[in-house]
Coordinates of C-alpha atoms and ligand atoms in Angstrom, one line a residue:
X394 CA -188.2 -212.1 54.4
X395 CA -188.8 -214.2 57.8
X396 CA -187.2 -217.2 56.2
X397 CA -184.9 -218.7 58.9
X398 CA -183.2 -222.2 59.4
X399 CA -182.9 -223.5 62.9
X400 CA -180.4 -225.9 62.9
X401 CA -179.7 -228.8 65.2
X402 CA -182.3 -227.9 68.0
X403 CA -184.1 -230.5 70.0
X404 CA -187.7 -229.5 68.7
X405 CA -190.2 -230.2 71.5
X406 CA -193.8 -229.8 70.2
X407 CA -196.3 -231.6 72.3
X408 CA -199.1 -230.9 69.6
X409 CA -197.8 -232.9 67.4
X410 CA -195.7 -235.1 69.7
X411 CA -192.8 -234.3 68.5
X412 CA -189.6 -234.8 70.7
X413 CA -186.0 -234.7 68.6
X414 CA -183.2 -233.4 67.3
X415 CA -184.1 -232.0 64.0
X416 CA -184.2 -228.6 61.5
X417 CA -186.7 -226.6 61.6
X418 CA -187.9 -224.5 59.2
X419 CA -189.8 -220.8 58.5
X420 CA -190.7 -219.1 55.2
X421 CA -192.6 -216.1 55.2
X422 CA -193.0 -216.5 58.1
X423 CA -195.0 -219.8 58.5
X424 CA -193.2 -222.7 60.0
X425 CA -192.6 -224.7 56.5
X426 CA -191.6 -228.7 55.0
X427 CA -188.7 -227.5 53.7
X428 CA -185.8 -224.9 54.0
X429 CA -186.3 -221.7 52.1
X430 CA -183.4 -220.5 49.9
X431 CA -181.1 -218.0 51.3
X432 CA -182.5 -218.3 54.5
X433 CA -181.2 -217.2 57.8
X434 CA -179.4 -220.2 59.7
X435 CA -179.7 -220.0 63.6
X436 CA -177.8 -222.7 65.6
X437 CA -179.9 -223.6 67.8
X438 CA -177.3 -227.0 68.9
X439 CA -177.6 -227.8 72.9
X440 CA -181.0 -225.9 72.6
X441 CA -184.7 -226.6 73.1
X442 CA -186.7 -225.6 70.5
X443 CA -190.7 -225.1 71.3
X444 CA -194.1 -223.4 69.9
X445 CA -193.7 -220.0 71.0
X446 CA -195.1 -219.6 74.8
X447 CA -198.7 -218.5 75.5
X448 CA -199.5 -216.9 78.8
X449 CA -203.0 -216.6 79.0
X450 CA -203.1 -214.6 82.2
X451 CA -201.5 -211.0 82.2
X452 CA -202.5 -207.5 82.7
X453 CA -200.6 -204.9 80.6
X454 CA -202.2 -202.0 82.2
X455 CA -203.0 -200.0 79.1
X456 CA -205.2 -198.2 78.8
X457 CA -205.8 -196.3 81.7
X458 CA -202.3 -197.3 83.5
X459 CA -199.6 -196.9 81.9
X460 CA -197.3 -196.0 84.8
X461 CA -197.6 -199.4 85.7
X462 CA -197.3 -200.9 82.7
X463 CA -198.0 -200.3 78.8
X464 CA -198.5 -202.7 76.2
X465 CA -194.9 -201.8 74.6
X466 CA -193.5 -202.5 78.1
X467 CA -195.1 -205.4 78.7
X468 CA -195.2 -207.1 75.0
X469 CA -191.1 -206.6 75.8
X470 CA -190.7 -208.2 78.8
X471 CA -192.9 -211.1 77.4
X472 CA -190.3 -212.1 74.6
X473 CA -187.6 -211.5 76.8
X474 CA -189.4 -214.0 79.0
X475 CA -189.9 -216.5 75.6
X476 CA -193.7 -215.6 75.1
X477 CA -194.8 -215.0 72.0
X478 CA -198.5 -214.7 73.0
X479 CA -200.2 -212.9 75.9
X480 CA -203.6 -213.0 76.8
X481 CA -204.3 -209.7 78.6
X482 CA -206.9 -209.0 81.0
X483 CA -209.8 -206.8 80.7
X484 CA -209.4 -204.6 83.9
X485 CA -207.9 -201.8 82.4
X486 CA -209.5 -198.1 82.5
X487 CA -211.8 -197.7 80.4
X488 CA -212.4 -201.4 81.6
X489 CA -212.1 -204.1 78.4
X490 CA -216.0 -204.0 78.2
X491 CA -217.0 -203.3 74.8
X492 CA -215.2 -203.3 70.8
X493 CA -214.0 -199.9 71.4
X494 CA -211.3 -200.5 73.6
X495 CA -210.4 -204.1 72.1
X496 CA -209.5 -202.4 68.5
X497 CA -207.7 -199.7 70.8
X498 CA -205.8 -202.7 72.5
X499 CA -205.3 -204.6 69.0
X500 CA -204.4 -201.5 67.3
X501 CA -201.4 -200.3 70.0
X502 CA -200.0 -203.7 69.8
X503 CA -199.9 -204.0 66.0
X504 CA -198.2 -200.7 66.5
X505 CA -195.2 -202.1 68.9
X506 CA -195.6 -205.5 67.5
X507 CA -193.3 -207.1 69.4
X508 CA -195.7 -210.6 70.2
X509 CA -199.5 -211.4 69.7
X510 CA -201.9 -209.5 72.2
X511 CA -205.0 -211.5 72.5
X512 CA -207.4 -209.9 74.7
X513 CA -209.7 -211.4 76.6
X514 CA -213.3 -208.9 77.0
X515 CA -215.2 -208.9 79.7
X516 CA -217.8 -210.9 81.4
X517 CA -219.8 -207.9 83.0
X518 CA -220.1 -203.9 81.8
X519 CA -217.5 -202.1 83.8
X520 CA -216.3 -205.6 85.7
X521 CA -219.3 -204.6 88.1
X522 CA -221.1 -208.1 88.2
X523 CA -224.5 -206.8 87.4
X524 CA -225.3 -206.2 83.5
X525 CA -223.5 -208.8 80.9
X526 CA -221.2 -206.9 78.8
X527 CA -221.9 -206.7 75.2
X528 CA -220.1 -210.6 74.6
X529 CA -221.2 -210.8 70.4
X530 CA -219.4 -207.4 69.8
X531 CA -216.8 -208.4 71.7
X532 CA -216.5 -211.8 69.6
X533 CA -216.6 -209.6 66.7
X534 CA -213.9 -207.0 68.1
X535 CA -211.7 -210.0 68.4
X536 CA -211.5 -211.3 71.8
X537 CA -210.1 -214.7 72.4
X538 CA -212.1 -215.0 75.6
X539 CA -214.1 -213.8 78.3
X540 CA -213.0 -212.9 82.0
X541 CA -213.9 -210.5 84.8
X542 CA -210.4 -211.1 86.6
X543 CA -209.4 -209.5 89.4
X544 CA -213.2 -209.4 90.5
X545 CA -215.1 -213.1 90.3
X546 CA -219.3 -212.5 89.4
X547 CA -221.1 -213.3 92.3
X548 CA -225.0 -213.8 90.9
X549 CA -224.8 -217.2 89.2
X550 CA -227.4 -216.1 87.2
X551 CA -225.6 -213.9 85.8
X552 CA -222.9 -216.3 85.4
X553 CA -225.4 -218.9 84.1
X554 CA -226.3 -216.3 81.0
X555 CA -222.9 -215.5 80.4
X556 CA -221.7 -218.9 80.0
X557 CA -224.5 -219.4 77.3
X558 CA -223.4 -216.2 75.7
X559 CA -220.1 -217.7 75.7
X560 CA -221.6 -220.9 74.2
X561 CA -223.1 -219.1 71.4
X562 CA -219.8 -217.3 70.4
X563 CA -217.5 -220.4 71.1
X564 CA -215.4 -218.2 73.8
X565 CA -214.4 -220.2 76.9
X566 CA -215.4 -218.2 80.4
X567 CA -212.3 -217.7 82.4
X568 CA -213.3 -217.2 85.9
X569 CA -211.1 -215.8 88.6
X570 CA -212.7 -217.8 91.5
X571 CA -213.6 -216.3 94.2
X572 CA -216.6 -215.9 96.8
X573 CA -216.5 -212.2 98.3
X574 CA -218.4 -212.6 101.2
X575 CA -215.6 -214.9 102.5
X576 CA -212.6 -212.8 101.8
X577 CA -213.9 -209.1 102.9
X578 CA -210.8 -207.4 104.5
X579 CA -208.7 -210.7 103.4
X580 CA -204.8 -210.7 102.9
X581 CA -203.5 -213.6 103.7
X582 CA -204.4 -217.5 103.5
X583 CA -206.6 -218.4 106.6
X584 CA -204.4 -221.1 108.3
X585 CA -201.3 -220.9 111.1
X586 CA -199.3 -218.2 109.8
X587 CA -202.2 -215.3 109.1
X588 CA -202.9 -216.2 112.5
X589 CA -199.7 -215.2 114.0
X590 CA -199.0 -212.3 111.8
X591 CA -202.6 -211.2 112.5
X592 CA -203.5 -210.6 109.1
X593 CA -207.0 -211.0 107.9
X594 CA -207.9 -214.6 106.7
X595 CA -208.3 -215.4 103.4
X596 CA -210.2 -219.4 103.3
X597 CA -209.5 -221.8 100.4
X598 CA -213.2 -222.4 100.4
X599 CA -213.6 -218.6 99.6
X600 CA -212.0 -219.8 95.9
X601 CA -213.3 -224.0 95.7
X602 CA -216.8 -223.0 96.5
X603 CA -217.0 -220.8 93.3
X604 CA -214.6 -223.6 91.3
X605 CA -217.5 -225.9 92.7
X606 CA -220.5 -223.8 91.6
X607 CA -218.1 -223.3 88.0
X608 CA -218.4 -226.8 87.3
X609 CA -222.5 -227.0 88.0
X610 CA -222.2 -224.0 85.7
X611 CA -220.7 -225.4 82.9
X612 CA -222.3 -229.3 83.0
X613 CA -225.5 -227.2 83.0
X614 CA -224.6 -224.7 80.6
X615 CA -222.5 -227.8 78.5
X616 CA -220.0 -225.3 77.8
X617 CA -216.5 -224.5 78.8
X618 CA -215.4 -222.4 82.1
X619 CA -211.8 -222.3 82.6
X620 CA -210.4 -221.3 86.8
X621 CA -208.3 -219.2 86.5
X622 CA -204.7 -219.6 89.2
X623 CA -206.2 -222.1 91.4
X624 CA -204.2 -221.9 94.7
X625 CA -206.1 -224.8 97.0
X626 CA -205.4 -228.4 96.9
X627 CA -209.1 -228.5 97.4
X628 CA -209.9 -227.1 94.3
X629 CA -207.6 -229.3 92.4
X630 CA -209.7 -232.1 93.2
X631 CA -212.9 -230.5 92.0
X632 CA -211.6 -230.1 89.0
X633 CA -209.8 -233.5 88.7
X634 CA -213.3 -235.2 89.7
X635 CA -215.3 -232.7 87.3
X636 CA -212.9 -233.1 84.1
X637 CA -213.0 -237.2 84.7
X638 CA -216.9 -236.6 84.6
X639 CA -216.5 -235.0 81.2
X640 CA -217.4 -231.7 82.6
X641 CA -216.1 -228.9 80.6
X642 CA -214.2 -227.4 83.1
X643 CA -210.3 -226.2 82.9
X644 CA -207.6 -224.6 85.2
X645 CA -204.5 -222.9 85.0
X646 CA -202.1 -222.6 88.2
X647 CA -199.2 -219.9 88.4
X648 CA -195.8 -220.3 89.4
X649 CA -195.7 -218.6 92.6
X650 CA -198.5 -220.6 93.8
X651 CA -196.3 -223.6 93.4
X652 CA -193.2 -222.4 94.2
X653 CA -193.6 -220.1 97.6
X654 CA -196.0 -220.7 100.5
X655 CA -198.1 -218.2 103.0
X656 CA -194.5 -218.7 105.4
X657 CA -192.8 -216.1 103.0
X658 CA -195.4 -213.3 104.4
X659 CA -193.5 -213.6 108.0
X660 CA -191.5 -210.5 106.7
X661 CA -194.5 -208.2 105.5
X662 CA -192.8 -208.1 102.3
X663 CA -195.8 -206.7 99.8
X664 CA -194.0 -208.6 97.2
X665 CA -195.7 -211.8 98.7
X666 CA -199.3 -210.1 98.3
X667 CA -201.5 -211.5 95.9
X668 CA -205.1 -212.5 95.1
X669 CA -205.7 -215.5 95.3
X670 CA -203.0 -215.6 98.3
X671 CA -199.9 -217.6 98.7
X672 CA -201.3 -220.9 100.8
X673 CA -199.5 -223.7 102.2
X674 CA -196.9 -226.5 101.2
X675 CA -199.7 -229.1 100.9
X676 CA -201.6 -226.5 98.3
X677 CA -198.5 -226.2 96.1
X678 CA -197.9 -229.9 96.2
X679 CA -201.6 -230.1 95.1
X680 CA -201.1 -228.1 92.0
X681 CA -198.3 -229.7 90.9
X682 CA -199.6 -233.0 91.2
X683 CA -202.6 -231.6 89.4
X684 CA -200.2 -230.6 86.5
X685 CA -198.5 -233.5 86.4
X686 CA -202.0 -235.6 86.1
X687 CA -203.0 -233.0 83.5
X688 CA -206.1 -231.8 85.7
X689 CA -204.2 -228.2 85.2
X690 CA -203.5 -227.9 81.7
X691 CA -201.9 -224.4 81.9
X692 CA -199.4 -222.3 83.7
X693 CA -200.1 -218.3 83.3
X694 CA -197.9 -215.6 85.0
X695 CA -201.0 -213.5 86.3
X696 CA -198.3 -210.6 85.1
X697 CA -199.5 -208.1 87.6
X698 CA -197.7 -204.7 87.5
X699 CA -197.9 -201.9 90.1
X700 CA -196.3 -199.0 91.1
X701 CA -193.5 -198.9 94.0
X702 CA -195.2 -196.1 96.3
X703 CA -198.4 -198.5 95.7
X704 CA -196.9 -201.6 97.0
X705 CA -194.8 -199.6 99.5
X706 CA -197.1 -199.2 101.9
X707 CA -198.9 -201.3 105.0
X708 CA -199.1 -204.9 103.9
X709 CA -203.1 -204.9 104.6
X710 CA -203.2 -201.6 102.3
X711 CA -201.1 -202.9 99.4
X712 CA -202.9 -204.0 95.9
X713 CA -202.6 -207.8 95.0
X714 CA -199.7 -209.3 92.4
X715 CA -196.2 -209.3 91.4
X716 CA -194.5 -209.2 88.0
X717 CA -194.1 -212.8 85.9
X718 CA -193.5 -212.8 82.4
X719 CA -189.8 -212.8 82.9
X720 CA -189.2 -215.4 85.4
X721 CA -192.0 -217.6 84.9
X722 CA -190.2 -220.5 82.7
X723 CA -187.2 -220.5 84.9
X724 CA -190.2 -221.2 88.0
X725 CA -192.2 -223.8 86.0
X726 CA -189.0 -225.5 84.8
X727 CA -187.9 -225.7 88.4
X728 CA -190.5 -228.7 88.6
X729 CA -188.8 -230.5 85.4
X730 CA -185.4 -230.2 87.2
X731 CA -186.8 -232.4 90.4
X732 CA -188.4 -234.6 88.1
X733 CA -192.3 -233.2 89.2
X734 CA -192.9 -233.6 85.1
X735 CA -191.1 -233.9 81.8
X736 CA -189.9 -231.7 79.8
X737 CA -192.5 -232.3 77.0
X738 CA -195.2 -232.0 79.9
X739 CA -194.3 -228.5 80.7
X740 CA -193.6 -227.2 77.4
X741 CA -197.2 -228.5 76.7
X742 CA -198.8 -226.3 79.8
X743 CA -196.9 -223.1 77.7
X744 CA -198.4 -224.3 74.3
X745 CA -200.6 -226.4 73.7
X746 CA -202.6 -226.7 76.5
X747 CA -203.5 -223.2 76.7
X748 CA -204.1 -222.8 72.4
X749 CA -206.7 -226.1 73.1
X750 CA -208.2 -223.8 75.7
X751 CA -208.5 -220.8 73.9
X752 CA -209.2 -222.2 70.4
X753 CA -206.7 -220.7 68.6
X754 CA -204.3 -221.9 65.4
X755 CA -201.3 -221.4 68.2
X756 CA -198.8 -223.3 70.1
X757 CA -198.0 -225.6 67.7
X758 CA -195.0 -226.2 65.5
X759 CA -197.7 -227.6 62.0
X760 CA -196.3 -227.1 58.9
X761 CA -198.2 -224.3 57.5
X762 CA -199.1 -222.4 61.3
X763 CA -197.5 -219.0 62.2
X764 CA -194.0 -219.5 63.4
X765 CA -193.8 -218.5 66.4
X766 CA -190.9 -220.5 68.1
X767 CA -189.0 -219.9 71.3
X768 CA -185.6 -221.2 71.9
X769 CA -184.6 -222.0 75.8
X770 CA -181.9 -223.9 77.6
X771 CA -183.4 -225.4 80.1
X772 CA -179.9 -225.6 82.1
X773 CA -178.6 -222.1 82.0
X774 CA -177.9 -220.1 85.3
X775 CA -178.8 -217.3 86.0
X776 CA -179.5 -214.7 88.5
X777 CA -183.1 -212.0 87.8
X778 CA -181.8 -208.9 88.3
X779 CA -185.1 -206.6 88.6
X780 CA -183.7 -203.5 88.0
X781 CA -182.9 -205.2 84.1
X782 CA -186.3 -205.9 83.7
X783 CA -188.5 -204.1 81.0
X784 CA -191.3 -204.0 83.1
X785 CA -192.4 -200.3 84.1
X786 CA -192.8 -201.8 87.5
X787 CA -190.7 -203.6 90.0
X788 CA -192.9 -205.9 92.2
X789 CA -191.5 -209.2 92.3
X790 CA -190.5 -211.3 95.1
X791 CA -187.7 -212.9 92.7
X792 CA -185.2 -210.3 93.0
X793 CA -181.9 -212.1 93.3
X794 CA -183.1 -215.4 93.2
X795 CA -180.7 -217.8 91.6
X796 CA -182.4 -219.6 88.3
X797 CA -182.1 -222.5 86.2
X798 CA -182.8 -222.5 82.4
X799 CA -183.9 -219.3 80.4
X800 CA -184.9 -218.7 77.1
X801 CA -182.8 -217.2 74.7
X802 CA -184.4 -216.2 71.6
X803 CA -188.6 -215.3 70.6
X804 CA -189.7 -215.5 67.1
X805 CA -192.8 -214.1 66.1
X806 CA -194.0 -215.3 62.6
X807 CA -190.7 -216.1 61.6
X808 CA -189.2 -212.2 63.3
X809 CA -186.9 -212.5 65.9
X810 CA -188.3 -210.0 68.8
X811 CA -185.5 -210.5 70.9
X812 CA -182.8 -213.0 71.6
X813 CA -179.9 -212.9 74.6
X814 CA -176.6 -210.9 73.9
X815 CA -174.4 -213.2 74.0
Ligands
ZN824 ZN1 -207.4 -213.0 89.1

């Protein structure tokens, strides 16, 4: 059962700095030294072979909206995108905010087990920034992490105890960064082309003053906040200047922050709404320079489902966030293709980076860990087609875009979840 043979691949596995052509190997479902008999053989020749892909930043909606998206849904269309771990957020209704709804969320996904759920509890009761959420019960529900995304705590107080808390329990604080009082009524990045659109302003300082404050945080606290999809070449270099400090600070960046600018909003598409807004050229140069230097250690989707009638509304009106599992790699390997970083580099950012940020046993190819593998070709074409997604949703400003390198087959301790019909 679970025993494979993966022949021929080129094994990338920056963990363990691995970069060559070679077998790999599963039995019972743990990557293993040596073949196990009878075992499955997948060709993998012409293929990359990699841990299987963490994205630490998605919401899968369930409970509480599962019109959007449910865990099945969303736990498809990551192994269709290679990912063989999510890390979902804990705005869902009832919010993520105590063990109840963490077994409910561990329990559903056992159920469709398709690829790991980690949830990530959260920082405050109800995501309301006032009372810290029960953070030990959580740690013993079996949360990987602790976040209020989609809402950033304002009292640093607050933040200060939680952080501790966090300490205690060996749980890094991921913080979706972001100073309120600066972006009331904001839609758009405060710069040239909010201004001529005459949308509502949206200032990078509104996200590097609370990356700034994060980093007092955590050299005061001595333990480990992690910014969530920094957007401002501002707050690269707070990071950059805190991490060569030895603060323990950490970021992740998202591919259509580094991919697409605020320009893209000229049409009032909805599709180009999201929190923390698209900025300019000179911010997505930023991050990617700040990936390439490792000051970013981490790319995440911020997989954020919603309804059509939801996004199809006034641009001001609409909710924040587009779809990502699925086209994600094809995005981050876009930078590997103009030579922005290696290979090795980026497969790190989808493994190892994000398991050394999370503390778990993951994104690694060890002898003896889970196998969880993904197979890609970083050079096939290929066209996303939204209406094939398995998303419940269909906000994405990627419809029809034209995309290089895919993957084509997620294993899940030594399952296959879902590979390409060839
Ligand atoms: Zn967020």
């Amino acid at each position: 059962m679970n025993d494979l043979i993966i022949r021929h691949g080129h094994v990338i596995d920056p963990a363990n700095q691995v970069d060559v052509v070679r077998d790999l190997f599963v039995r019972d479902g743990k990557i293993a030294a040596e073949p196990a008999p009878g075992a499955t053989v997948v060709d993998a020749k012409g293929l990359v072979v990699t841990p299987g892909l963490i994205d630490m930043h998605v919401h899968l909606r369930e409970p509480g909206r599962s019109d959007k998206e449910t865990i099945e849904t969303g736990t498809r269309g990551a192994a269709m995108g290679g990912f063989t771990s999510v890390v979902c957020m804990p705005n869902t209704s009832p919010a993520a905010d105590n063990s109840g709804t963490i077994a409910l969320i561990k329990q559903r996904a056992a159920t469709v087990g398709l690829v790991n759920v980690l949830p990530a509890g959260a920082i405050t009761k109800n995501l309301e920034g006032k009372e810290l959420a029960p953070i030990g019960s959580l740690k013993r529900a079996g949360v990987v992490a602790i976040s209020d995304d989609g809402y950033c705590v304002q009292n640093s107080e607050l933040m200060r105890g939680a952080t501790q808390y966090a300490k205690m329990f060996n749980l890094p604080v991921l913080d979706h960064c972001e100073d309120t009082n600066l972006t009331a009524d904001a839609v758009a990045h405060e710069g040239y082309w909010n201004t001529v659109l005459g949308l509502h302003g949206w200032p990078s300082a509104a996200e590097e003053i609370i990356v700034a404050r994060d980093v007092v945080l955590a050299e005061l606290a001595d333990w480990h906040i992690h910014c969530q999809h920094l957007s401002s070449a501002g707050s690269v270099r707070i990071v950059r200047e805190a991490k060569r400090r030895g603060v323990k600070i950490s970021a992740e960046a998202c591919p259509h922050h580094f991919t697409l600018t605020d320009e893209c909003l000229k049409g009032y598409d909805t599709n180009f709404k999201m929190n923390p807004p698209l900025r300019t050229q000179h911010d997505a140069d930023a991050l990617i320079e700040g990936l390439a230097d490792g000051t970013i250690e981490a790319i995440a989707s911020d997989h954020a489902p919603h309804c059509p009638y939801e996004k199809e509304v006034e641009f001001d009106k609409a909710p924040f966030g587009i779809l990502g599992l699925e086209t994600e790699l094809a995005l981050s390997l876009a930078l590997v293709h103009k030579k922005a970083l290696t290979l090795p580099q980026l497969v790190e950012k989808f493994t190892a980076g994000p398991a050394r940020i999370l503390r778990v046993n993951k994104g690694t190819l060890s002898v003896g860990t889970d196998a969880d593998i993904t197979l890609m070709d970083p050079a096939r074409e290929w066209t996303y087609d939204v209406h094939q997604t398995a998303s419940l949703s269909r906000n994405t400003p990627f419809h029809g875009w034209k995309l290089k390198g895919k993957a084509v087959m997620t294993i899940v301790a030594g399952r296959i979840v879902w590979q390409e019909k060839s």
